[in-house]
XYZ file of C-alpha atoms in Angstrom:
620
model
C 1.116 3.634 2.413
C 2.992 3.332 5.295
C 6.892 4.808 5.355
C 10.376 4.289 6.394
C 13.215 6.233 6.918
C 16.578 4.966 8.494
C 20.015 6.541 8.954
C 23.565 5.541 9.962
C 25.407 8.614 10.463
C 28.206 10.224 12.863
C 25.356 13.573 12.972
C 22.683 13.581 15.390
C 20.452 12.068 12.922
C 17.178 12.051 14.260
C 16.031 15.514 12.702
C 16.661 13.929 9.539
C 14.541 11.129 10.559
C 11.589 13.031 11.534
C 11.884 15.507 8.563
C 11.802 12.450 6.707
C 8.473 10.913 7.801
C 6.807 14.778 7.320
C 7.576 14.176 3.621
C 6.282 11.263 3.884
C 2.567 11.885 5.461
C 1.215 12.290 2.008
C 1.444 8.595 1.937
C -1.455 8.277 4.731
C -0.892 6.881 8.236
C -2.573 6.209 11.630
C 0.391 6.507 14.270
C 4.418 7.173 13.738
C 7.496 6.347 16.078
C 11.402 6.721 16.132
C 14.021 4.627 17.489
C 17.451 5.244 18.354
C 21.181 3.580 19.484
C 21.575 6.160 22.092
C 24.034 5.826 24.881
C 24.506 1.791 24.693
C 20.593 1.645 24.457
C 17.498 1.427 21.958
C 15.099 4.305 22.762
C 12.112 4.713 21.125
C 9.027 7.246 21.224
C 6.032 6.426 19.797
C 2.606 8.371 18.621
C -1.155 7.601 17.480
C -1.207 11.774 16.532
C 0.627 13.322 13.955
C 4.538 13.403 13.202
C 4.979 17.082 14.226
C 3.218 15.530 18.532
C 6.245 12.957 17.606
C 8.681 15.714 17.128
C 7.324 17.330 20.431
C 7.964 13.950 22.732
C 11.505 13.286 21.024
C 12.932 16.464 21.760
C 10.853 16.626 25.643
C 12.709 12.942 25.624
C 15.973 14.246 24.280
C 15.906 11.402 22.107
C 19.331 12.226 19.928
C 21.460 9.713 18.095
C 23.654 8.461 14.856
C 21.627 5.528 14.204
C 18.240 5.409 14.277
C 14.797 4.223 12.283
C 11.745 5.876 11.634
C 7.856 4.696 10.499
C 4.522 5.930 9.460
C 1.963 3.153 9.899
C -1.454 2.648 8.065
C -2.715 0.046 10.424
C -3.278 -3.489 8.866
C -3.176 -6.409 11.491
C -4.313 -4.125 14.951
C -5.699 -1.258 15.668
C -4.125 2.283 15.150
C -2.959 2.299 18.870
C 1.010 2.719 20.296
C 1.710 -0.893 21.260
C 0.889 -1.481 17.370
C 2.947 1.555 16.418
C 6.421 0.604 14.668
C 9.258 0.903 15.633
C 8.768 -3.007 17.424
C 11.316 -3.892 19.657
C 12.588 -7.526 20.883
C 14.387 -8.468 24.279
C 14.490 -12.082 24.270
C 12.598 -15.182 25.241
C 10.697 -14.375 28.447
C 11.554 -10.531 28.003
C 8.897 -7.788 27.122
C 9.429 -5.693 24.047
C 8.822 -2.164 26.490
C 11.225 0.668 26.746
C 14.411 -0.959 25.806
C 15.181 -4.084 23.680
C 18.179 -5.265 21.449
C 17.067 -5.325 18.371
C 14.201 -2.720 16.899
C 12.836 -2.627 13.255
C 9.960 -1.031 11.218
C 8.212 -2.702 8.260
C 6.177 -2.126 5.410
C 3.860 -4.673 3.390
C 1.698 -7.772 5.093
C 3.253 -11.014 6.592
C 1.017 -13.714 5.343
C 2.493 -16.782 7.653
C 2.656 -14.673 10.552
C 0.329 -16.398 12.639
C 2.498 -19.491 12.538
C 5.316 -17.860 13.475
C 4.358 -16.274 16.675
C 3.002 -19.692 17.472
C 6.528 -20.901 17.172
C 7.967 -17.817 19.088
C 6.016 -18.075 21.497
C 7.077 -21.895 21.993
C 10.262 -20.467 22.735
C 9.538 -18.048 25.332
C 8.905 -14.452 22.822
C 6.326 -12.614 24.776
C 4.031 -10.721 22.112
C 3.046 -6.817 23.090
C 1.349 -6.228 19.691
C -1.266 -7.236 17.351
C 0.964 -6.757 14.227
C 2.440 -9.022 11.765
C 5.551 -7.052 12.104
C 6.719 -7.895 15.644
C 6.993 -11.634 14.375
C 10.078 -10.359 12.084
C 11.579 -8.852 15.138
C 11.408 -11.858 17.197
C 12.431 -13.872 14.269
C 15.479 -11.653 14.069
C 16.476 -11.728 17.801
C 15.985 -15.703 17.688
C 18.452 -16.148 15.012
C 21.322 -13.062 15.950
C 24.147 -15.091 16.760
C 26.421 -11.632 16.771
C 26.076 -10.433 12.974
C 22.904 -8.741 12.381
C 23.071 -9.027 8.307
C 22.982 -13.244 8.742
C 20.293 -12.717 11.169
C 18.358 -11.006 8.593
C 19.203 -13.279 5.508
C 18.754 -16.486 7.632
C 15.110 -14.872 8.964
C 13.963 -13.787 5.319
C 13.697 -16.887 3.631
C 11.019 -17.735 6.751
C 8.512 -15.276 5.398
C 5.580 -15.296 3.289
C 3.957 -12.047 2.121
C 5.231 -8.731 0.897
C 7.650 -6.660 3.391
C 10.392 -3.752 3.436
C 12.024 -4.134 6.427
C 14.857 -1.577 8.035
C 16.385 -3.235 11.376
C 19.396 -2.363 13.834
C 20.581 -4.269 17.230
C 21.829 -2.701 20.175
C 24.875 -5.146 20.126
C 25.852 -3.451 16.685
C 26.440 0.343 16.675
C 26.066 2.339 13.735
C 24.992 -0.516 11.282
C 21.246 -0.466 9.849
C 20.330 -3.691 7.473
C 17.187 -3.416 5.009
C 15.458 -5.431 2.673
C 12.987 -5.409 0.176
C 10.297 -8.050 -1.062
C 7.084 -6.465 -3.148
C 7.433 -3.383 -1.281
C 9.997 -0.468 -2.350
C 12.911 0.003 -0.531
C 15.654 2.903 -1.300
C 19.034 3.745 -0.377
C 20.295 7.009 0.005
C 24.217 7.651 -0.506
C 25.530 10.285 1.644
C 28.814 11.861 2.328
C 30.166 9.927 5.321
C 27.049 8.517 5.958
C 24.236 6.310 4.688
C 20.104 6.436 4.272
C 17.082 4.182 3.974
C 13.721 5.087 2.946
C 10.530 3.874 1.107
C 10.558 7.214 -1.020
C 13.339 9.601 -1.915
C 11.076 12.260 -1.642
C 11.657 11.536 2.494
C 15.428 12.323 1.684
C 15.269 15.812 -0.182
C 18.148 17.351 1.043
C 19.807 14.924 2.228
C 21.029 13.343 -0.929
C 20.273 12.923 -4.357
C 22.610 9.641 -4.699
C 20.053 6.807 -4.858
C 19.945 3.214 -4.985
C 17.111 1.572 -6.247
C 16.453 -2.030 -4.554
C 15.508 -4.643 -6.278
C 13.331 -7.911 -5.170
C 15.168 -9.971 -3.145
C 17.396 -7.534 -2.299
C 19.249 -7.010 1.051
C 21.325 -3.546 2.432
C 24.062 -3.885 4.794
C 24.953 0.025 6.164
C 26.944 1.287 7.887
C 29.541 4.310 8.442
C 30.663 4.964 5.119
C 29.848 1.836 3.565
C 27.433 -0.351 1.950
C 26.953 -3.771 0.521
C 23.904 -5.116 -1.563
C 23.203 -8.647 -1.510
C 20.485 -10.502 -3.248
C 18.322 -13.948 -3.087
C 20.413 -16.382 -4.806
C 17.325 -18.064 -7.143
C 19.275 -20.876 -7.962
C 19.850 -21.422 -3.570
C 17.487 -21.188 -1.476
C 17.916 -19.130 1.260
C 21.517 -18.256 0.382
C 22.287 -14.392 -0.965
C 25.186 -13.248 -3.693
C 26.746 -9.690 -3.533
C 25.553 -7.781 -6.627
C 25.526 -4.179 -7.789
C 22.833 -1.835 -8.324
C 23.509 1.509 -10.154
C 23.583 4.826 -7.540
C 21.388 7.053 -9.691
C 20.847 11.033 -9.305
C 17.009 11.750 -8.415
C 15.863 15.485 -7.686
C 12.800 14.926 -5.128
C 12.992 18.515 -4.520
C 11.150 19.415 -1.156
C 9.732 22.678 -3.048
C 7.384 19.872 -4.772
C 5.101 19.312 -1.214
C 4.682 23.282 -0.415
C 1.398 23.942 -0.189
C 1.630 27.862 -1.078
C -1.535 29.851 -1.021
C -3.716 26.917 -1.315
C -5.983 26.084 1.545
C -5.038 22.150 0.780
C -2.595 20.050 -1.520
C -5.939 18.566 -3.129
C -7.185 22.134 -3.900
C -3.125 22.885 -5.208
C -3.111 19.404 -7.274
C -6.839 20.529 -8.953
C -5.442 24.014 -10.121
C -2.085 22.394 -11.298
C -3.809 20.219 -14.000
C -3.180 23.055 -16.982
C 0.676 22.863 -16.390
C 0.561 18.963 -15.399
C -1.195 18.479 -18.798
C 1.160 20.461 -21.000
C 4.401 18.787 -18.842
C 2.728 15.471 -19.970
C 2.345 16.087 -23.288
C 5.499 18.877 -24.061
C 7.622 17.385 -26.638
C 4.769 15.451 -28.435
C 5.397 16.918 -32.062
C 3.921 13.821 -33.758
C 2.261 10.357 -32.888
C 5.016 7.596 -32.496
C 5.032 4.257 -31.267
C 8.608 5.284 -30.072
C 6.419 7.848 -27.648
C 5.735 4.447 -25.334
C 9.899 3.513 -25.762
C 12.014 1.787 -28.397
C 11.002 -1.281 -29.595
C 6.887 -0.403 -29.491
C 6.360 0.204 -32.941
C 6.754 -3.796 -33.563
C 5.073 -4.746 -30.359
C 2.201 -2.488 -31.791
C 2.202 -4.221 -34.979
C 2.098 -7.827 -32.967
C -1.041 -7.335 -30.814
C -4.429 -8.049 -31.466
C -5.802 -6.841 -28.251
C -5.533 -4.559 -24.758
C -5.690 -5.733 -20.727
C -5.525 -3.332 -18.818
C -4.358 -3.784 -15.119
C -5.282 -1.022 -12.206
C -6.879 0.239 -9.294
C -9.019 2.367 -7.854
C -8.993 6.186 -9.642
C -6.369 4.038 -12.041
C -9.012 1.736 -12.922
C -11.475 4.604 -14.302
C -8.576 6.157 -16.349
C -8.216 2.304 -17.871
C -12.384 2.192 -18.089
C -12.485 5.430 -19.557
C -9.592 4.440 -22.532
C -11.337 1.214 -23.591
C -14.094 3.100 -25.266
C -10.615 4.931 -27.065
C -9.058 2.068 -27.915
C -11.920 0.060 -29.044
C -13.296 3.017 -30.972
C -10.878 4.974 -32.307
C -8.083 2.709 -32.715
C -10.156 -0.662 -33.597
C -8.491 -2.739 -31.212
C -10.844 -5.194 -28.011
C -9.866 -3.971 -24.733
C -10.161 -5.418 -21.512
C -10.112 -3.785 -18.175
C -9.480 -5.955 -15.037
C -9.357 -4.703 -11.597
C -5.535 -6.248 -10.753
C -6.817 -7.160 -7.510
C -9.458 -9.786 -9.149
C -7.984 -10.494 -12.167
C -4.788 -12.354 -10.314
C -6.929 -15.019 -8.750
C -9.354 -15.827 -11.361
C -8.611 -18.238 -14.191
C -8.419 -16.758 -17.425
C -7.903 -17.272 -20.884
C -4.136 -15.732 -21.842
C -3.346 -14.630 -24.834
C 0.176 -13.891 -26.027
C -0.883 -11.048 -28.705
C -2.384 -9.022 -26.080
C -0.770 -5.705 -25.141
C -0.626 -5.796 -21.029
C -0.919 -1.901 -19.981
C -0.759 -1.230 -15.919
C -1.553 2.200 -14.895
C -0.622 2.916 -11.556
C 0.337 7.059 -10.229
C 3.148 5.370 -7.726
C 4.362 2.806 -9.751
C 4.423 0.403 -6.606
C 0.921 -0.830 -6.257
C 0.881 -3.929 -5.139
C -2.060 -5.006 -6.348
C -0.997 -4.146 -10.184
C 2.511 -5.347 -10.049
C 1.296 -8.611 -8.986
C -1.698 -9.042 -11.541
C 1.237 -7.696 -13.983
C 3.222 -10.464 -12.888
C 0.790 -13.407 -12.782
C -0.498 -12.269 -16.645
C 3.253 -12.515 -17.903
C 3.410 -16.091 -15.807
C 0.391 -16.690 -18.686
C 2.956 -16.132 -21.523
C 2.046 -12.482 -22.257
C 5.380 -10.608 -22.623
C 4.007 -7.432 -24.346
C 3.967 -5.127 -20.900
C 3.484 -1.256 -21.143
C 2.945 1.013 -18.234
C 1.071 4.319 -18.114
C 2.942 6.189 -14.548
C 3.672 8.821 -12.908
C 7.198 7.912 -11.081
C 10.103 7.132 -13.954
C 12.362 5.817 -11.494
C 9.292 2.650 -9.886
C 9.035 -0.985 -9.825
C 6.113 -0.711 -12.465
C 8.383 1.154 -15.072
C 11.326 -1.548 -14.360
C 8.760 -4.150 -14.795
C 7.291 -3.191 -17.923
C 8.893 -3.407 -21.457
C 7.194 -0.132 -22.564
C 6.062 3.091 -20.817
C 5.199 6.561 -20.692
C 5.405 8.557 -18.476
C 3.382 11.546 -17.000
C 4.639 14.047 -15.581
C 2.509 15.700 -12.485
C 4.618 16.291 -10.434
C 4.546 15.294 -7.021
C 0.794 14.404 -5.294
C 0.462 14.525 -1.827
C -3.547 14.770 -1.266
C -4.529 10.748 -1.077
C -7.844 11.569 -3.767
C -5.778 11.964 -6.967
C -6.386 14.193 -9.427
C -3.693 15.981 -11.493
C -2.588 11.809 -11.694
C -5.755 10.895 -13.146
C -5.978 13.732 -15.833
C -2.763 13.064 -16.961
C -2.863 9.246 -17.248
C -6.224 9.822 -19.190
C -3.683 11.965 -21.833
C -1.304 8.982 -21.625
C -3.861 6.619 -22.430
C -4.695 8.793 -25.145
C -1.350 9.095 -26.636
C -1.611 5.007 -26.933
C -4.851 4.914 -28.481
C -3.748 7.390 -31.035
C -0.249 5.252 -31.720
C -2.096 2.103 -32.098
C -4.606 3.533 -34.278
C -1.611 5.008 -36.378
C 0.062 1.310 -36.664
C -3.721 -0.244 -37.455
C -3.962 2.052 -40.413
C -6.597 4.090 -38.600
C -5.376 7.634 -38.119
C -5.004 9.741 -41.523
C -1.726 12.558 -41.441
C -5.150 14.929 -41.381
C -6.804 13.030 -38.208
C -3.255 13.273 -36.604
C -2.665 17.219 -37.000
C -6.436 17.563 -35.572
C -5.843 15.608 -32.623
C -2.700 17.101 -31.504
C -4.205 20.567 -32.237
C -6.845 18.979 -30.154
C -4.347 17.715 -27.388
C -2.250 21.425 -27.349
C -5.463 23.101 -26.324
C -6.501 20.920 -23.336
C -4.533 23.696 -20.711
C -6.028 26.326 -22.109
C -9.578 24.464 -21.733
C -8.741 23.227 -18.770
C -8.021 26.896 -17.161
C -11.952 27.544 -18.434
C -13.276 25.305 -16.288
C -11.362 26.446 -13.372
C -13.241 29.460 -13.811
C -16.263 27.756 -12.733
C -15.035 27.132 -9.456
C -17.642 29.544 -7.808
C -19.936 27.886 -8.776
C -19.347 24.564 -7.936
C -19.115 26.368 -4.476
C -22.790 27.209 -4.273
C -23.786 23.403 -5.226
C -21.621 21.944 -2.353
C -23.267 23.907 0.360
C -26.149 21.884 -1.063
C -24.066 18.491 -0.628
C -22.180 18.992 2.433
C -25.988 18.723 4.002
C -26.650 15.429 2.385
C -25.444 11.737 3.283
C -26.197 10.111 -0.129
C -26.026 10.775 -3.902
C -25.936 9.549 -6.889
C -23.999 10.129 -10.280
C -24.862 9.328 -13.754
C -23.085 8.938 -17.003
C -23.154 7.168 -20.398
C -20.765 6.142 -22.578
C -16.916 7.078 -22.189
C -18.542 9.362 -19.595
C -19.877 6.725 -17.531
C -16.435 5.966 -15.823
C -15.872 9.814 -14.806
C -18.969 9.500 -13.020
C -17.847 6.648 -10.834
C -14.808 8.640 -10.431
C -16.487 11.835 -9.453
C -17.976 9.228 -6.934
C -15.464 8.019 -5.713
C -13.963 11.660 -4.534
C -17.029 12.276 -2.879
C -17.088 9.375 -1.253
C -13.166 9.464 -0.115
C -12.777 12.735 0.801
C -16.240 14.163 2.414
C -17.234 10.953 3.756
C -20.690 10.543 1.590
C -22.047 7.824 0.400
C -22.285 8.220 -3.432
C -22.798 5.439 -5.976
C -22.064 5.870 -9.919
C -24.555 4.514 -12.257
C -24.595 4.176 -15.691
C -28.157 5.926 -16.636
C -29.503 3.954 -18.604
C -29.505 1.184 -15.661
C -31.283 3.972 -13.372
C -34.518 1.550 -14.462
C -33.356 -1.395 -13.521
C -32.536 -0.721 -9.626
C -31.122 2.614 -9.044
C -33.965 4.562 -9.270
C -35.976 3.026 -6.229
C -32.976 5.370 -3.995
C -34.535 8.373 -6.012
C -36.322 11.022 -3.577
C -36.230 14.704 -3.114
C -33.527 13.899 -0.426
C -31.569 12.744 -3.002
C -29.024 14.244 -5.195
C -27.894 13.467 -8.734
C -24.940 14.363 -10.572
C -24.800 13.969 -13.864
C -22.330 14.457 -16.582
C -24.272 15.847 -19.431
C -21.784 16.082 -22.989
C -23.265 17.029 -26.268
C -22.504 13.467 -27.632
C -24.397 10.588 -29.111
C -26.111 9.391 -26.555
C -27.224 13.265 -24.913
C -30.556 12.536 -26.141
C -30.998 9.018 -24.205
C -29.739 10.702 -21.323
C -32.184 13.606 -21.591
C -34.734 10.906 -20.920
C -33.048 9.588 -18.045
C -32.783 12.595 -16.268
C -36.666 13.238 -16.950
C -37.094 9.651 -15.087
C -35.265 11.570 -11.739
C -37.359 14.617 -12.286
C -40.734 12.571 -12.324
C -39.752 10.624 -9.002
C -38.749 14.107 -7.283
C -34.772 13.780 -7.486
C -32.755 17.366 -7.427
C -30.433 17.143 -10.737
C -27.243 18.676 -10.890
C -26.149 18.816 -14.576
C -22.826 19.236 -15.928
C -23.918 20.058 -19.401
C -22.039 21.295 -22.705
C -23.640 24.806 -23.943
C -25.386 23.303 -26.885
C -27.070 20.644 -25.189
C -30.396 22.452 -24.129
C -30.693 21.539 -20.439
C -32.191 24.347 -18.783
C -32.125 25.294 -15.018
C -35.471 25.148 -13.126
C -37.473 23.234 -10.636
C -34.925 20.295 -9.175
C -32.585 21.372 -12.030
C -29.560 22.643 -11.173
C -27.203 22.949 -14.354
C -23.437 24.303 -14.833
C -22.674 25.020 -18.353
C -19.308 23.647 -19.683
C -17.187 26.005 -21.457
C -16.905 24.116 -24.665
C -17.730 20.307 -26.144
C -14.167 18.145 -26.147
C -15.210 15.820 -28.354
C -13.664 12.087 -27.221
C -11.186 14.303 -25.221
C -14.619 15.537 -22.964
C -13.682 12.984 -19.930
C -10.372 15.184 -19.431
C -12.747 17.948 -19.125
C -15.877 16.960 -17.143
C -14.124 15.309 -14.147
C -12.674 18.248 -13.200
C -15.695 20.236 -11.828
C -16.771 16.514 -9.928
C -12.833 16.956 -8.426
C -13.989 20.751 -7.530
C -17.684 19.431 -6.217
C -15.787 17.036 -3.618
C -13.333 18.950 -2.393
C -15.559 21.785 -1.795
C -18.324 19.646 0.005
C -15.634 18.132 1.807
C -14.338 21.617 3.028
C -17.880 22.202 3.969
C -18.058 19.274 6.374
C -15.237 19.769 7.548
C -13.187 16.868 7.113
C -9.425 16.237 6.810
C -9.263 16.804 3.172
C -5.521 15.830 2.522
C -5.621 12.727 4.249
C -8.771 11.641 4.552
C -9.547 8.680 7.370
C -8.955 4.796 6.803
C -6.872 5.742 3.551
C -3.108 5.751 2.413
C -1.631 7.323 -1.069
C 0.524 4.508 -2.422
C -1.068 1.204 -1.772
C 1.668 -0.909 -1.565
C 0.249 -3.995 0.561
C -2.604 -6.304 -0.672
């Protein structure tokens, strides 16, 4: 979601700055802005267009400077407009936060008392230019600087409610930039001579590699040269206690966001699934509960059940494993939506295995819900992510992680694929521990598991395709998708991609409940996708799809070769390459990936970063 990128340097640093928030645009954002100590001053420049019109006005501006903060902001409390746009300055009581101010800051997450606190700032004379939450935290500051900018900050924190990474610097105080961190992630970047803050270290490739991972509670004092870490003293409110955090070496190479001969990242991140998938999975030479970390094999043997914890594309990955892990490994799963599942009551249980999957590893959503179920007395925590170095993989007693690489388009899909092989992996280990996998079931399935990139790369192939059916779509404004069984949650996520990225509305059904509801949306106007594997229940769904046919509906069939759906009138079919068995899922969304980008390209729209949406949701 939105990003941050602050420097204290004796370099002009703003280059860095904006460089910074490019690498950062992945993330999804609705305006941008800059602000510098220049010449006994703050300057700022501020944008509702992209980073690179930014660039443009800074150097027309000759905005230039040592010290300086930068933002990308997905619009919360006010509309994406510049008075909203970060950075947000303060004056003073009876002073305008316009072209100059003394202190100016940028913010991540949601301030949940703020409407309290601008009633009490404006008591004292703060005059408001903004609709955000975040200009509260910059009068708060100013109220409270009594000539060090660090207390300002500490005695200011303790005042808000919410989730927030803050980065913050005062005119009074040259070459000093304080940050802090509260369920939104906060780095800091260790230079030679000079300092960095961001909410990614992807924003510092090439800058440094020398990274600090903050913690919750934590607060950074930089300056020239130096740094100190405080954090929230638990045991005293409101008072902080120096501590240290480990500088670690992290490669966010800047070759990971070239786009190359793609026409998007999304199109990139769809062709990279082979090698994402065999990245994922190199080194598997056996099923282990040690695969998930040390210590698994007897949390394995302990639990009696699965929750699962995620959102959006993370929660179809989770749908899609319970039919795994109830199946093939025997064990009741769960799947909550972390959003819900924090502020409903429910019935803990300490013998249940609490899995989060989340691509960042800084959801909000899911490391709260992961928080509230161990409040419940369930200890057993394993992740499923993408990002080794993220709050969810601190969090969690167990993990594993994928390895995709770097995913800039906002509608994941090399993320998804590979959590689904993740998710795999577990059921597989669990199954081993329950007594349920034979040494022969074991060498199948990672025969099985070796030839997904080489199956994948088939249905690449049908790319062309897939082409001719979205001129088809990118002409419609509603559709529908079908699936049964394990299938049923690739078709809400082949929904969902549709939906995010061309701007269609498209609901997921399972088909057997096409009777019940569904069904009365069926005309010739009307498309339906369906994902059509040679399993079980192909023959129920045979007679589903002869319920669209009778009411008029076009079909578009994803169908295994051996399942005996022809094309003809209204039925459009694209044979799969071969039948996955319970691996299928893996397979079949990747053509629904292919289906929405392509319609998308057909309409039009701004494929990478598609409107309303961010990549890492990191605010509730």
């Amino acid at each position: 979601m939105c990003g941050i990128v602050g420097a204290v340097s004796s370099r002009d640093i703003v280059p860095v700055l904006l460089e910074g928030l490019k690498r950062l645009e992945y993330r999804g954002y609705d305006s941008c802005g800059v602000a510098v100590h220049q010449g006994g001053e703050l300057r700022r420049a501020r944008s509702t267009a992209r980073v690179a019109e930014l660039q443009l006005s800074v150097a027309q501006d000759g905005i230039a400077a040592g010290t300086g903060i930068a933002h990308t902001r997905w619009a919360t409390h006010g509309a994406p407009a510049v008075h909203n746009a970060h950075p947000h300055f303060s004056s003073g009581p009876q002073a305008k936060a316009a072209s100059s101010g003394r202190v100016a800051l940028v913010h991540n997450g949601i301030i949940e008392n703020h409407d309290e606190l601008r009633a009490e700032l404006q008591g004292r004379g703060y005059e408001f230019t903004s609709q955000t939450d975040t200009e509260v935290i910059a009068h708060l500051v100013h109220f409270l600087y009594d000539g060090d900018l660090l207390d300002a900050v500490q005695r200011a924190l303790p005042r808000l409610r919410g989730a927030y990474a803050i980065a913050v610097f005062c005119r009074d105080e040259p070459q000093r930039v304080v940050g802090a961190r509260q369920g939104s992630p906060l780095i800091l970047g260790v230079g030679q001579g000079e300092n960095f803050l961001a909410s990614d270290a992807m924003a510092l490739a090439g800058v440094t590699d020398q990274i600090v991972y903050l913690e919750e509670g934590d607060v950074v004092d930089m300056q020239l040269g130096k740094t100190w870490i405080s954090s929230a003293d638990a045991t005293r409110p409101g008072r902080y206690a120096p501590v240290q955090r480990p500088v670690r070496t992290v490669q966010a190479h800047s070759g990971a966001a070239e786009l190359g001969p793609y026409r998007h990242y999304m199109q990139k991140e769809i062709f990279e699934q082979p090698r994402a998938l065999a990245d994922t999975l190199e080194g598997v030479a056996g099923i282990s509960p040690e695969l998930f970390g040390d210590g698994a094999y007897r949390v394995f043997k302990e639990v009696d059940r699965v929750l699962i914890l995620a959102c959006g594309t993370s929660f179809y990955s989770g749908s899609t494993a319970r039919y795994w892990l109830e199946s093939i490994a025997g064990i009741p799963t769960t799947v909550e939506i972390a959003s819900e599942y924090r502020y409903r009551d429910s019935v803990p249980d300490p013998k249940t295995l609490v899995v989060t999957i989340s691509q960042s590893g800084e959801t909000a959503d899911t490391l709260a819900a992961l928080k509230h179920a161990r409040s419940l007395g369930m200890e057993h925590t394993l992740t499923i992510c993408n990002v080794a170095t993220s709050a969810m993989v601190r969090e969690c007693k167990l993990a594993y992680i994928t390895r995709a690489g770097v995913e800039i388009g906002v509608a994941s899909t090399k993320a998804f694929t590979t959590q689904l092989a993740g998710l795999y992996l577990l059921t597989l280990a669990l199954a081993q521990v329950r007594g349920r996998l034979s040494d022969e079931q074991e060498a199948a399935e990672l025969k099985a598991l070796r030839h997904l990139p080489l199956a994948l790369q088939a249905v690449l192939a049908l790319e062309p395709q897939v082409i001719a059916w979205s001129e088809e779509f990118a002409r419609k404004e509603n559709a529908l998708f079908l699936g049964r069984g394990l299938h049923y949650p690739i078709a809400l996520e082949g929904a969902l991609k549709l939906k995010e990225i061309s701007y269609i509305h498209a609901e997921a059904y399972s088909a057997g409940e096409l009777k019940h509801g569904p069904l009365a949306l069926v005309t010739a106007e009307m498309p339906v996708v369906t994902v059509a594997p040679n399993d079980a229940l192909l023959e129920k769904l045979k007679s589903n799809l002869q319920e669209v046919r009778a009411r008029g509906g076009e079909l578009y069939v994803f169908a295994d070769a051996d399942t005996h759906i022809d094309s003809g009138p209204g039925v459009h079919v694209i044979r799969m390459p071969e039948h996955y068995g319970a691996l299928s899922p893996i397979l079949h969304v990747v053509p629904l990936q292919l289906l929405a980008y392509h319609t998308a390209c057909a309409r039009g729209t701004d494929v990478d970063k598609p409107r309303n949406l961010a990549k890492s949701v990191t605010v509730e």
